[in-house]
PDB file of C-alpha atoms in Angstrom:
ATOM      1  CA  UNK U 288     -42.798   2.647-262.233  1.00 72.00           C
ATOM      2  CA  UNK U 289     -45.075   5.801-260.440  1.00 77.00           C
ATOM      3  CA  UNK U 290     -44.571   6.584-257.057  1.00 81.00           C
ATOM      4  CA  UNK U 291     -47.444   7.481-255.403  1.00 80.00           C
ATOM      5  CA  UNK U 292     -48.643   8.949-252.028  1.00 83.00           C
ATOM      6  CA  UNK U 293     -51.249   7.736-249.773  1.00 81.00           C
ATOM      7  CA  UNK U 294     -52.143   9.048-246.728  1.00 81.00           C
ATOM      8  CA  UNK U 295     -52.859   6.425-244.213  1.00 80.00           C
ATOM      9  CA  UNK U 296     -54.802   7.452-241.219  1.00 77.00           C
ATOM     10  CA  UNK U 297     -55.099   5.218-238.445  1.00 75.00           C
ATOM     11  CA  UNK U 298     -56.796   5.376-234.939  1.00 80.00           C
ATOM     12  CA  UNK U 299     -57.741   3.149-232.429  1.00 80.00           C
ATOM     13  CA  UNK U 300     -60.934   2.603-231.272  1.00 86.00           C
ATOM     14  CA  UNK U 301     -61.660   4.648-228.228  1.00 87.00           C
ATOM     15  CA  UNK U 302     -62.295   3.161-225.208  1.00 88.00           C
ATOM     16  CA  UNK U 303     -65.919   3.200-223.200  1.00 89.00           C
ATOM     17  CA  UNK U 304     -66.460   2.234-219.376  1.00 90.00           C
ATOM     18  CA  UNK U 305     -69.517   1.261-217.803  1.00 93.00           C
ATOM     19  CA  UNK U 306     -68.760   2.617-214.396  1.00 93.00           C
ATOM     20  CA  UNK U 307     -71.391   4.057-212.034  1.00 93.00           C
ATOM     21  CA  UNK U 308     -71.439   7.870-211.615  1.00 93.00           C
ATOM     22  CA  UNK U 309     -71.523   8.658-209.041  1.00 94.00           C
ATOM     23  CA  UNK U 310     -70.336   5.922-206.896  1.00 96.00           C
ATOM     24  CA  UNK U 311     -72.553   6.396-204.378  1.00 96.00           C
ATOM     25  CA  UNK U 312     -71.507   4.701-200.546  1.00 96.00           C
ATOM     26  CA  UNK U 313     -74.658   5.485-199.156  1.00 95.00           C
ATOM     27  CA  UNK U 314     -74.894   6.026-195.349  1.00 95.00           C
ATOM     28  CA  UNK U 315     -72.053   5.306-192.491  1.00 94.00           C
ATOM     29  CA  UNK U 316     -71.721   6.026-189.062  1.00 93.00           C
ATOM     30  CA  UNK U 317     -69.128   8.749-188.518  1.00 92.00           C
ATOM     31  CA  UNK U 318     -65.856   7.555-186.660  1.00 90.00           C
ATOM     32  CA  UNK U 319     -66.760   4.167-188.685  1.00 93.00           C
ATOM     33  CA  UNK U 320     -65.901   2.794-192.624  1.00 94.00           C
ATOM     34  CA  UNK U 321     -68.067   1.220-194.899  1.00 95.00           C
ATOM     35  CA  UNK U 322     -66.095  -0.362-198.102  1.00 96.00           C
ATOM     36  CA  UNK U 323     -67.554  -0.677-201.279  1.00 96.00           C
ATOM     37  CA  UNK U 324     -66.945  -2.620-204.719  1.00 97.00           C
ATOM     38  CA  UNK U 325     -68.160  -1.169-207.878  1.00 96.00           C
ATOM     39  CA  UNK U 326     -67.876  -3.062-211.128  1.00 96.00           C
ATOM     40  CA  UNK U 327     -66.119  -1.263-214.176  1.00 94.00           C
ATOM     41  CA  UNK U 328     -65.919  -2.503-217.532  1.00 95.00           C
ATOM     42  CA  UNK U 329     -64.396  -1.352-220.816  1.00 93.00           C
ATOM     43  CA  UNK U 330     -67.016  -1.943-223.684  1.00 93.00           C
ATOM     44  CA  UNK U 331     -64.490   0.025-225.925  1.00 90.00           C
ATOM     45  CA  UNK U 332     -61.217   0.009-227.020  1.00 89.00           C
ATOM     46  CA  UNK U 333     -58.056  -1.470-225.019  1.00 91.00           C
ATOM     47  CA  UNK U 334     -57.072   1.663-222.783  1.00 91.00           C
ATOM     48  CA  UNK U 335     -55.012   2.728-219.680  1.00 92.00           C
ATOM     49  CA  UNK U 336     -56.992   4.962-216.640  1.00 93.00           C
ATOM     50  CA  UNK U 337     -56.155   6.647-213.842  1.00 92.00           C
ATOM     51  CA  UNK U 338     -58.167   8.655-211.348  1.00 94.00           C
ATOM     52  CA  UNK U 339     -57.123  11.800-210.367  1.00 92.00           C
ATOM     53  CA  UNK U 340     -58.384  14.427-208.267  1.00 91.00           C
ATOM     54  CA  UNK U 341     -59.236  17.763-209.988  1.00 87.00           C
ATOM     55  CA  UNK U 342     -57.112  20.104-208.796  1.00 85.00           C
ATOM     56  CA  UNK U 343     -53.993  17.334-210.340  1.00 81.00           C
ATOM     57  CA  UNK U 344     -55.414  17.250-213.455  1.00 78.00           C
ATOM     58  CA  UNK U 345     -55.889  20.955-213.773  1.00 78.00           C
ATOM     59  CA  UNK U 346     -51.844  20.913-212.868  1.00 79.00           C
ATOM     60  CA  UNK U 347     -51.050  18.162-215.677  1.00 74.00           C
ATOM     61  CA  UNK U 348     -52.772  20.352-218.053  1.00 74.00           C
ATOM     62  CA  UNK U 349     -51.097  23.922-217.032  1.00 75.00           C
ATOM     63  CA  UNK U 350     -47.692  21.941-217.123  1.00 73.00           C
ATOM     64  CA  UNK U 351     -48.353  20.282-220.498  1.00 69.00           C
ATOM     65  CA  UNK U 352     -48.850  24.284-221.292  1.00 70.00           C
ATOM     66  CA  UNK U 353     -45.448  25.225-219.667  1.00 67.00           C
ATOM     67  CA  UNK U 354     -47.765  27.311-216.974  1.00 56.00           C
ATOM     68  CA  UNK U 355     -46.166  25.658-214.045  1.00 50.00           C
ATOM     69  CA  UNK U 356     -42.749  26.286-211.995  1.00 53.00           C
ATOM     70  CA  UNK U 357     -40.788  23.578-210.688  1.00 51.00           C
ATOM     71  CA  UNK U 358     -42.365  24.073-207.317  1.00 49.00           C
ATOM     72  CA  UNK U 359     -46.081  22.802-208.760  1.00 46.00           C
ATOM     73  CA  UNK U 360     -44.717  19.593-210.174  1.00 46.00           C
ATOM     74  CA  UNK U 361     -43.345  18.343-207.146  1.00 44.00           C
ATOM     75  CA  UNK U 362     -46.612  17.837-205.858  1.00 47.00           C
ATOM     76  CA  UNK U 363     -47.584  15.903-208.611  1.00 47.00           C
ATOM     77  CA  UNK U 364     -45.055  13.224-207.564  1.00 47.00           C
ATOM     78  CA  UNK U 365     -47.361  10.613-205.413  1.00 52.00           C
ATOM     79  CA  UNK U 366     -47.074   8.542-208.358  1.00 54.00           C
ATOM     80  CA  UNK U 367     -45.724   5.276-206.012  1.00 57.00           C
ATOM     81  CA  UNK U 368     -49.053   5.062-204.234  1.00 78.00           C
ATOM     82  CA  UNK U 369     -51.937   3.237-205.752  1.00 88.00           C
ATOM     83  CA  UNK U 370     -54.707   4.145-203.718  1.00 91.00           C
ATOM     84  CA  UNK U 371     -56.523   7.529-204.476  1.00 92.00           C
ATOM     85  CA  UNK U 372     -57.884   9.819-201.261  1.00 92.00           C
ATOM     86  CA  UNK U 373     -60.285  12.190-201.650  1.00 92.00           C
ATOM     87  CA  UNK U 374     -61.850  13.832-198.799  1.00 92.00           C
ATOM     88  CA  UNK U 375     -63.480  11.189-196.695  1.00 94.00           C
ATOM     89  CA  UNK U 376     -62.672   8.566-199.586  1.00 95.00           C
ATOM     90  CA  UNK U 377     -60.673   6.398-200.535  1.00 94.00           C
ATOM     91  CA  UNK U 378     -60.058   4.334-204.056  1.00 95.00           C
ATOM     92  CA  UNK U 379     -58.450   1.482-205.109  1.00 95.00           C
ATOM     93  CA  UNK U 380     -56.875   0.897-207.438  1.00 95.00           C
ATOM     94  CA  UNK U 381     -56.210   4.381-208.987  1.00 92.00           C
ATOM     95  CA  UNK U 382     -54.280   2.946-212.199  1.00 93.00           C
ATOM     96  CA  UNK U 383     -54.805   0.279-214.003  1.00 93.00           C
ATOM     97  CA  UNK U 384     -55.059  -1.059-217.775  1.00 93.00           C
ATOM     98  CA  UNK U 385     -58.601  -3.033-219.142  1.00 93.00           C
ATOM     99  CA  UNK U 386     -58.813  -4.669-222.953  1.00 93.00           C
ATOM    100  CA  UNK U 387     -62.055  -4.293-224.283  1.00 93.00           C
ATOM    101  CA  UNK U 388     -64.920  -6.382-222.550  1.00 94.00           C
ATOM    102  CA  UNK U 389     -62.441  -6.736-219.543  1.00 95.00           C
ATOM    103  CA  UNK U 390     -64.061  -6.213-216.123  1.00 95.00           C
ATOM    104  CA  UNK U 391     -62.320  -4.819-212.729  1.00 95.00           C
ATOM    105  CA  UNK U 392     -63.548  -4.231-209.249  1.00 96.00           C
ATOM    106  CA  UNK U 393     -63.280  -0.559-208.002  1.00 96.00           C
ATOM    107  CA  UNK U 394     -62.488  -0.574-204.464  1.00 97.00           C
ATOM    108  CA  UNK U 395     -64.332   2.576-202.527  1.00 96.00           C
ATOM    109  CA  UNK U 396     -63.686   3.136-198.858  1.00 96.00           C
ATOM    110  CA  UNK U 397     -65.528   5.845-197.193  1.00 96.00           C
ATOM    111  CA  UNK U 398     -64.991   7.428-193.803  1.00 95.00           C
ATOM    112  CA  UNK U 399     -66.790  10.318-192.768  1.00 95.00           C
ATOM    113  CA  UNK U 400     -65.649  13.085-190.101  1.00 93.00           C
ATOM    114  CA  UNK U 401     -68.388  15.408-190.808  1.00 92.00           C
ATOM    115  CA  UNK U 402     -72.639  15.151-190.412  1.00 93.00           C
ATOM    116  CA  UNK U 403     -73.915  15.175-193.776  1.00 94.00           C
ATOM    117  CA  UNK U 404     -73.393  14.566-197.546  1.00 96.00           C
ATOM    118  CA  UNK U 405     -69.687  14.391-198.555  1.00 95.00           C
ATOM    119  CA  UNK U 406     -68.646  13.700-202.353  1.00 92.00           C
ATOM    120  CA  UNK U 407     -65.035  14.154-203.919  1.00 95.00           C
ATOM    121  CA  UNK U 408     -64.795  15.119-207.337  1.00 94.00           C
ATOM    122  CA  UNK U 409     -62.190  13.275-209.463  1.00 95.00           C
ATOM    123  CA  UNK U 410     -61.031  12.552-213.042  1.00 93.00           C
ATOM    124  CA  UNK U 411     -60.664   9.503-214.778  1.00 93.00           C
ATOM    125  CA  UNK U 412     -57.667  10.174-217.230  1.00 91.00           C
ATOM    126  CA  UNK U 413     -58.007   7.617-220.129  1.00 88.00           C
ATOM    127  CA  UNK U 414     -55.415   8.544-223.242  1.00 80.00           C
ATOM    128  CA  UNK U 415     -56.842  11.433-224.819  1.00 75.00           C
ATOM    129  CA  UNK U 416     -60.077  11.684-223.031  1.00 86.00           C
ATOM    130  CA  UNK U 417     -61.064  12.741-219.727  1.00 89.00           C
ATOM    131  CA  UNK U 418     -64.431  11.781-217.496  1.00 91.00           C
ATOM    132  CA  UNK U 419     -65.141  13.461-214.250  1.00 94.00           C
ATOM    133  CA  UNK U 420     -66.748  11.098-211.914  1.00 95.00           C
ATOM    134  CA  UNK U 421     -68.240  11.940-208.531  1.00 95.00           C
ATOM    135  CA  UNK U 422     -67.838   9.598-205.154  1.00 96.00           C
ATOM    136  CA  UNK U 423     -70.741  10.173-202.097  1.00 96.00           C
ATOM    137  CA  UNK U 424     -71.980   9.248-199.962  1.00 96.00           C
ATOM    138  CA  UNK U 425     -73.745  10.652-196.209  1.00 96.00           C
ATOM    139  CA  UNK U 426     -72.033  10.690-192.665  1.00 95.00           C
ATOM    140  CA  UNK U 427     -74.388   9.923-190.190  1.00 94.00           C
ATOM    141  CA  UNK U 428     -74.506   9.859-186.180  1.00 89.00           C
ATOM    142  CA  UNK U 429     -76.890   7.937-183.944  1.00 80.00           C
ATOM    143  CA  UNK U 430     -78.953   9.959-181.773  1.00 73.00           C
ATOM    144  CA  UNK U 431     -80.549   8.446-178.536  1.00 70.00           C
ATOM    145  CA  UNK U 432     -83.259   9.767-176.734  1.00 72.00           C
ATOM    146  CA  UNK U 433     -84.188   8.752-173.381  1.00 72.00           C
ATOM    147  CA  UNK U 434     -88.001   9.305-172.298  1.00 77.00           C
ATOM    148  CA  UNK U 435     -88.489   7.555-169.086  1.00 76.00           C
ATOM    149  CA  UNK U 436     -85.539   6.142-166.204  1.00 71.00           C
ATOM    150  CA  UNK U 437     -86.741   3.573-164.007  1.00 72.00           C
ATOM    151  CA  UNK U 438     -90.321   4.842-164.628  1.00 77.00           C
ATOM    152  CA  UNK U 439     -89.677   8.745-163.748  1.00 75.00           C
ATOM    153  CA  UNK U 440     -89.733  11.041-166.682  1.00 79.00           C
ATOM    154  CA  UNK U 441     -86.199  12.385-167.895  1.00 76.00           C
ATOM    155  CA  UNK U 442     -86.326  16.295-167.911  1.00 70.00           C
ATOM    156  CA  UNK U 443     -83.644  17.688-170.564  1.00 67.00           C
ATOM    157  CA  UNK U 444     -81.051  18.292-167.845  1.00 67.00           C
ATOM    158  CA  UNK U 445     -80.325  14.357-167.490  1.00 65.00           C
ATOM    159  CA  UNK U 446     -76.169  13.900-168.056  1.00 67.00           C
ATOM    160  CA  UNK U 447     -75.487  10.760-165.825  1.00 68.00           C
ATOM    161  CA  UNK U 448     -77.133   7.757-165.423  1.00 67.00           C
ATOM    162  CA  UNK U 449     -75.752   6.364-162.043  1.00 69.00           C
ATOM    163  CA  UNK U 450     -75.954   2.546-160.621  1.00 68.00           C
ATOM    164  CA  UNK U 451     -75.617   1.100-157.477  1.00 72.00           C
ATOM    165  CA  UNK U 452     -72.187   0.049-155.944  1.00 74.00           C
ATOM    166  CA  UNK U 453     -71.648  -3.374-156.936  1.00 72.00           C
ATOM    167  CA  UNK U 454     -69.347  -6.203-155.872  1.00 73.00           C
ATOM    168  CA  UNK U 455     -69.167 -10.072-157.465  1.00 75.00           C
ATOM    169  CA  UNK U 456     -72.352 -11.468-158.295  1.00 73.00           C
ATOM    170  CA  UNK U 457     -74.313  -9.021-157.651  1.00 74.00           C
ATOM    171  CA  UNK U 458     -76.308  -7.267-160.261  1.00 74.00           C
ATOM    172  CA  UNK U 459     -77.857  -3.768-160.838  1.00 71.00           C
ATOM    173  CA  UNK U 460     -80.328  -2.792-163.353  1.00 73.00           C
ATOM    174  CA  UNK U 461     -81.788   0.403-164.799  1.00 70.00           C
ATOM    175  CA  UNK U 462     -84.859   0.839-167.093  1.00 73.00           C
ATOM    176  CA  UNK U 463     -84.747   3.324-169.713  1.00 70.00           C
ATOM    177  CA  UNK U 464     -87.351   3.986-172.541  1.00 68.00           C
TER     178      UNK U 464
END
């Protein structure tokens, strides 16, 4: 009998999302929340993700390296919570496992504070590969501007509109264009 060696190489096929980038939320009212549901599906391989922000991915890596103190890692311990936040959003879930052609709802919830464009930048950690995605979307504020009270123009100095005393069914109106 011969004894021979073969080297067996084996690999699984890597995994491949259809996920929009960025997830984009569009415009909300600041001091309000708009929620959003984006589709993701793995075309690829059966895989487990996570998002991450950044900055905790940059951390994972350094402490893979040994680059980290004891102090670093404790802030990596949120690993109870399943909802992501990032700035002014918020995902859900932030862990979770597909098989290949499964499908899962990404649950977005934005809620500006500031005037403007806001995006987060985060990871999605899949195995041995990493894809940064981007969430965005634009805070926005209503702005009201008042031309004409009861038929007299409004000159920029206007900070009270006033009515007359009232008492039960009675009624008091005021025009403004």
């Amino acid at each position: 009998y011969f004894a021979f060696k073969i080297p067996l190489n084996a690999c699984r096929e890597e995994a491949a999302l259809e996920l929009d980038n960025p997830m984009n939320c569009n415009t909300c009212l600041i001091g309000n929340h708009k929620s959003m549901v984006f589709r993701c599906k793995n075309t690829g391989g059966d895989a487990h993700f996570k998002f991450e922000l950044i900055e905790t991915t940059e951390k994972r890596l350094k402490m893979q390296n040994n680059d980290l103190n004891d102090e670093s890692m404790i802030s990596l311990q949120d690993e109870n919570n399943l909802t992501l936040l990032a700035g002014d959003f918020s995902l859900f879930p932030k862990e979770f496992y597909l098989k290949k052609n499964m499908p899962i709802e990404i649950y977005v919830n934005f809620a500006p504070t500031n005037k403007g464009e806001c995006f987060s930048k985060i990871n999605l950690i899949c195995d041995n590969q990493i894809f940064p995605y981007t969430i965005k979307g634009e805070g926005i504020c209503t702005e009201l501007k008042l031309i004409e009270y009861n038929g007299n123009p409004i000159n920029e100095d206007l900070k009270d509109i006033n009515f007359e005393d009232t008492f039960p069914q009675s009624k008091s109106t005021n025009r403004l264009k």
